[in-house]
Amino acid sequence: NAAGGLFQAGCEVVWFDQEPDLDRRDRRLELREALAGASVVFLWMQELDPLTQTANALKLAGEIRSWYPDLRIAVGGEFITLTPERAFELAPPFDFVLRGYGEDAAPELVRAIEGRIPLVSVPGLIWREDGVQRGNPKFQPKEKLGLI
């Protein structure tokens, strides 16, 4: 997954998943504090429940944007990967959309944000540049091709 790929690449990873909390306590304040000083936040939709996942990602992205207007927000996951690229032309509150394997693309996006590689090198990335949507092809390693 994306968090594993980021961790293996040496990135600091803060994991926030409201779903497994048995007490269902609101943990947004903890998330806000954990994001202080971050360069990018990844909202990953792991399940194929598109309406709920999309609504939650949009709401959370809007809240994160209100806390940290300059923080880069990326979204990805199975549903995002299955969605046609043209669906993102509506300019949602995300700076980046990652399609395909997050463990491959997420560390590359961090490198691009740090200025070490160009955005066009990030597999499966969709972003807006000068008001125009850009998109890179998804990377599919040979060992994963049989899983699709």
PDB file of C-alpha atoms in Angstrom:
ATOM      1  CA  ASN A   1       0.000   0.000   0.000  1.00  0.00           C
ATOM      2  CA  ALA A   2       0.975   3.662  -0.223  1.00  0.00           C
ATOM      3  CA  ALA A   3       1.949   3.972   3.451  1.00  0.00           C
ATOM      4  CA  GLY A   4       4.245   0.952   3.177  1.00  0.00           C
ATOM      5  CA  GLY A   5       5.905   2.341   0.062  1.00  0.00           C
ATOM      6  CA  LEU A   6       6.439   5.713   1.734  1.00  0.00           C
ATOM      7  CA  PHE A   7       7.846   4.101   4.876  1.00  0.00           C
ATOM      8  CA  GLN A   8      10.255   1.933   2.845  1.00  0.00           C
ATOM      9  CA  ALA A   9      11.390   5.055   0.971  1.00  0.00           C
ATOM     10  CA  GLY A  10      12.380   6.645   4.297  1.00  0.00           C
ATOM     11  CA  CYS A  11       9.441   9.041   4.619  1.00  0.00           C
ATOM     12  CA  GLU A  12       7.872   9.809   7.954  1.00  0.00           C
ATOM     13  CA  VAL A  13       4.372   8.310   7.892  1.00  0.00           C
ATOM     14  CA  VAL A  14       1.498   9.285  10.161  1.00  0.00           C
ATOM     15  CA  TRP A  15      -1.342   6.794   9.856  1.00  0.00           C
ATOM     16  CA  PHE A  16      -4.857   8.067  10.531  1.00  0.00           C
ATOM     17  CA  ASP A  17      -7.808   5.740  10.074  1.00  0.00           C
ATOM     18  CA  GLN A  18     -11.010   6.647  11.840  1.00  0.00           C
ATOM     19  CA  GLU A  19     -12.744   3.405  10.870  1.00  0.00           C
ATOM     20  CA  PRO A  20     -11.146   0.942  13.338  1.00  0.00           C
ATOM     21  CA  ASP A  21     -11.762   3.157  16.367  1.00  0.00           C
ATOM     22  CA  LEU A  22     -14.196   1.242  18.543  1.00  0.00           C
ATOM     23  CA  ASP A  23     -15.180   4.328  20.512  1.00  0.00           C
ATOM     24  CA  ARG A  24     -15.772   6.385  17.343  1.00  0.00           C
ATOM     25  CA  ARG A  25     -14.220   9.385  19.069  1.00  0.00           C
ATOM     26  CA  ASP A  26     -13.610  12.397  16.841  1.00  0.00           C
ATOM     27  CA  ARG A  27      -9.840  12.406  16.201  1.00  0.00           C
ATOM     28  CA  ARG A  28      -9.613  15.336  13.796  1.00  0.00           C
ATOM     29  CA  LEU A  29      -7.692  17.476  16.301  1.00  0.00           C
ATOM     30  CA  GLU A  30      -5.069  14.714  16.552  1.00  0.00           C
ATOM     31  CA  LEU A  31      -4.881  14.587  12.763  1.00  0.00           C
ATOM     32  CA  ARG A  32      -4.498  18.363  12.524  1.00  0.00           C
ATOM     33  CA  GLU A  33      -1.613  18.296  14.999  1.00  0.00           C
ATOM     34  CA  ALA A  34       0.039  15.346  13.220  1.00  0.00           C
ATOM     35  CA  LEU A  35      -0.076  17.184   9.871  1.00  0.00           C
ATOM     36  CA  ALA A  36       1.763  20.260  11.164  1.00  0.00           C
ATOM     37  CA  GLY A  37       4.904  20.608   9.057  1.00  0.00           C
ATOM     38  CA  ALA A  38       3.918  17.926   6.534  1.00  0.00           C
ATOM     39  CA  SER A  39       4.690  18.437   2.846  1.00  0.00           C
ATOM     40  CA  VAL A  40       1.882  16.238   1.496  1.00  0.00           C
ATOM     41  CA  VAL A  41      -1.084  14.298   2.805  1.00  0.00           C
ATOM     42  CA  PHE A  42      -2.372  11.182   1.067  1.00  0.00           C
ATOM     43  CA  LEU A  43      -6.070  10.320   1.330  1.00  0.00           C
ATOM     44  CA  TRP A  44      -6.289   6.681   0.343  1.00  0.00           C
ATOM     45  CA  MET A  45      -9.583   4.975  -0.478  1.00  0.00           C
ATOM     46  CA  GLN A  46      -8.980   1.289   0.175  1.00  0.00           C
ATOM     47  CA  GLU A  47     -12.476  -0.018  -0.357  1.00  0.00           C
ATOM     48  CA  LEU A  48     -14.794  -0.074  -3.332  1.00  0.00           C
ATOM     49  CA  ASP A  49     -17.588   1.908  -1.666  1.00  0.00           C
ATOM     50  CA  PRO A  50     -17.377   4.872  -4.014  1.00  0.00           C
ATOM     51  CA  LEU A  51     -20.124   7.118  -2.677  1.00  0.00           C
ATOM     52  CA  THR A  52     -19.097   6.950   0.970  1.00  0.00           C
ATOM     53  CA  GLN A  53     -15.363   6.987   0.240  1.00  0.00           C
ATOM     54  CA  THR A  54     -15.617   9.952  -2.143  1.00  0.00           C
ATOM     55  CA  ALA A  55     -17.847  11.958   0.195  1.00  0.00           C
ATOM     56  CA  ASN A  56     -15.457  11.327   3.098  1.00  0.00           C
ATOM     57  CA  ALA A  57     -12.366  12.193   1.045  1.00  0.00           C
ATOM     58  CA  LEU A  58     -13.925  15.430  -0.233  1.00  0.00           C
ATOM     59  CA  LYS A  59     -15.001  16.461   3.262  1.00  0.00           C
ATOM     60  CA  LEU A  60     -11.649  15.621   4.828  1.00  0.00           C
ATOM     61  CA  ALA A  61      -9.710  17.333   2.025  1.00  0.00           C
ATOM     62  CA  GLY A  62     -11.774  20.491   2.530  1.00  0.00           C
ATOM     63  CA  GLU A  63     -11.133  20.441   6.253  1.00  0.00           C
ATOM     64  CA  ILE A  64      -7.393  19.847   5.800  1.00  0.00           C
ATOM     65  CA  ARG A  65      -7.282  22.686   3.261  1.00  0.00           C
ATOM     66  CA  SER A  66      -8.922  25.014   5.823  1.00  0.00           C
ATOM     67  CA  TRP A  67      -6.256  24.093   8.407  1.00  0.00           C
ATOM     68  CA  TYR A  68      -3.251  24.204   6.084  1.00  0.00           C
ATOM     69  CA  PRO A  69      -4.020  26.047   2.806  1.00  0.00           C
ATOM     70  CA  ASP A  70      -0.575  25.304   1.309  1.00  0.00           C
ATOM     71  CA  LEU A  71      -0.420  21.612   2.220  1.00  0.00           C
ATOM     72  CA  ARG A  72      -0.464  19.411  -0.878  1.00  0.00           C
ATOM     73  CA  ILE A  73      -3.328  16.891  -0.913  1.00  0.00           C
ATOM     74  CA  ALA A  74      -3.203  13.672  -2.931  1.00  0.00           C
ATOM     75  CA  VAL A  75      -5.953  11.084  -3.286  1.00  0.00           C
ATOM     76  CA  GLY A  76      -5.718   7.519  -4.535  1.00  0.00           C
ATOM     77  CA  GLY A  77      -6.891   3.964  -4.083  1.00  0.00           C
ATOM     78  CA  GLU A  78      -8.809   1.262  -5.879  1.00  0.00           C
ATOM     79  CA  PHE A  79     -11.838   3.380  -6.780  1.00  0.00           C
ATOM     80  CA  ILE A  80      -9.633   6.220  -8.006  1.00  0.00           C
ATOM     81  CA  THR A  81      -7.677   3.774 -10.177  1.00  0.00           C
ATOM     82  CA  LEU A  82     -10.873   2.473 -11.774  1.00  0.00           C
ATOM     83  CA  THR A  83     -12.274   5.951 -12.435  1.00  0.00           C
ATOM     84  CA  PRO A  84     -11.717   7.385 -15.940  1.00  0.00           C
ATOM     85  CA  GLU A  85      -9.168  10.204 -16.030  1.00  0.00           C
ATOM     86  CA  ARG A  86     -11.724  12.655 -17.427  1.00  0.00           C
ATOM     87  CA  ALA A  87     -13.702  12.437 -14.148  1.00  0.00           C
ATOM     88  CA  PHE A  88     -11.024  14.544 -12.457  1.00  0.00           C
ATOM     89  CA  GLU A  89     -11.432  17.483 -14.848  1.00  0.00           C
ATOM     90  CA  LEU A  90     -13.843  19.033 -12.348  1.00  0.00           C
ATOM     91  CA  ALA A  91     -10.860  20.276 -10.292  1.00  0.00           C
ATOM     92  CA  PRO A  92     -11.699  18.706  -6.933  1.00  0.00           C
ATOM     93  CA  PRO A  93      -9.958  19.938  -3.768  1.00  0.00           C
ATOM     94  CA  PHE A  94      -7.026  17.608  -4.432  1.00  0.00           C
ATOM     95  CA  ASP A  95      -3.705  18.760  -5.826  1.00  0.00           C
ATOM     96  CA  PHE A  96      -2.836  15.278  -7.069  1.00  0.00           C
ATOM     97  CA  VAL A  97      -4.655  12.109  -8.025  1.00  0.00           C
ATOM     98  CA  LEU A  98      -2.652   8.863  -7.975  1.00  0.00           C
ATOM     99  CA  ARG A  99      -3.932   5.936 -10.014  1.00  0.00           C
ATOM    100  CA  GLY A 100      -2.369   2.510  -9.857  1.00  0.00           C
ATOM    101  CA  TYR A 101      -0.087   1.067  -7.211  1.00  0.00           C
ATOM    102  CA  GLY A 102       0.359   3.546  -4.365  1.00  0.00           C
ATOM    103  CA  GLU A 103       3.442   1.845  -3.058  1.00  0.00           C
ATOM    104  CA  ASP A 104       5.156   2.698  -6.350  1.00  0.00           C
ATOM    105  CA  ALA A 105       3.727   6.147  -7.042  1.00  0.00           C
ATOM    106  CA  ALA A 106       3.481   7.756  -3.574  1.00  0.00           C
ATOM    107  CA  PRO A 107       7.262   7.848  -2.898  1.00  0.00           C
ATOM    108  CA  GLU A 108       7.825   9.223  -6.404  1.00  0.00           C
ATOM    109  CA  LEU A 109       5.277  11.991  -5.767  1.00  0.00           C
ATOM    110  CA  VAL A 110       7.116  12.951  -2.567  1.00  0.00           C
ATOM    111  CA  ARG A 111      10.364  13.160  -4.569  1.00  0.00           C
ATOM    112  CA  ALA A 112       8.618  15.358  -7.148  1.00  0.00           C
ATOM    113  CA  ILE A 113       7.205  17.683  -4.471  1.00  0.00           C
ATOM    114  CA  GLU A 114      10.720  17.970  -3.041  1.00  0.00           C
ATOM    115  CA  GLY A 115      11.924  18.988  -6.524  1.00  0.00           C
ATOM    116  CA  ARG A 116      14.142  15.925  -7.027  1.00  0.00           C
ATOM    117  CA  ILE A 117      12.227  14.620 -10.086  1.00  0.00           C
ATOM    118  CA  PRO A 118       9.654  16.175 -12.435  1.00  0.00           C
ATOM    119  CA  LEU A 119       5.937  15.468 -11.989  1.00  0.00           C
ATOM    120  CA  VAL A 120       5.909  13.790 -15.410  1.00  0.00           C
ATOM    121  CA  SER A 121       8.038  11.016 -13.866  1.00  0.00           C
ATOM    122  CA  VAL A 122       5.398   9.979 -11.306  1.00  0.00           C
ATOM    123  CA  PRO A 123       3.485   6.913 -12.541  1.00  0.00           C
ATOM    124  CA  GLY A 124      -0.304   7.261 -12.631  1.00  0.00           C
ATOM    125  CA  LEU A 125      -0.262  10.912 -11.538  1.00  0.00           C
ATOM    126  CA  ILE A 126      -2.983  13.376 -12.551  1.00  0.00           C
ATOM    127  CA  TRP A 127      -2.463  17.061 -11.729  1.00  0.00           C
ATOM    128  CA  ARG A 128      -3.319  20.519 -13.011  1.00  0.00           C
ATOM    129  CA  GLU A 129      -0.658  22.784 -14.470  1.00  0.00           C
ATOM    130  CA  ASP A 130      -1.501  26.295 -15.682  1.00  0.00           C
ATOM    131  CA  GLY A 131      -5.191  25.367 -15.578  1.00  0.00           C
ATOM    132  CA  VAL A 132      -4.719  22.293 -17.782  1.00  0.00           C
ATOM    133  CA  GLN A 133      -5.128  18.747 -16.522  1.00  0.00           C
ATOM    134  CA  ARG A 134      -2.080  16.549 -17.079  1.00  0.00           C
ATOM    135  CA  GLY A 135      -1.815  12.803 -16.657  1.00  0.00           C
ATOM    136  CA  ASN A 136       0.891  10.146 -16.658  1.00  0.00           C
ATOM    137  CA  PRO A 137       0.394   6.476 -17.561  1.00  0.00           C
ATOM    138  CA  LYS A 138       0.047   4.030 -14.698  1.00  0.00           C
ATOM    139  CA  PHE A 139       3.085   1.906 -13.908  1.00  0.00           C
ATOM    140  CA  GLN A 140       2.466  -1.832 -13.820  1.00  0.00           C
ATOM    141  CA  PRO A 141       5.440  -3.889 -12.658  1.00  0.00           C
ATOM    142  CA  LYS A 142       5.760  -7.265 -14.349  1.00  0.00           C
ATOM    143  CA  GLU A 143       5.259  -9.219 -11.124  1.00  0.00           C
ATOM    144  CA  LYS A 144       1.915  -7.480 -10.542  1.00  0.00           C
ATOM    145  CA  LEU A 145       0.452  -7.846 -14.026  1.00  0.00           C
ATOM    146  CA  GLY A 146      -1.040 -11.258 -13.230  1.00  0.00           C
ATOM    147  CA  LEU A 147      -2.977  -9.803 -10.296  1.00  0.00           C
ATOM    148  CA  ILE A 148      -5.158  -7.493 -12.370  1.00  0.00           C
TER     149      ILE A 148
END
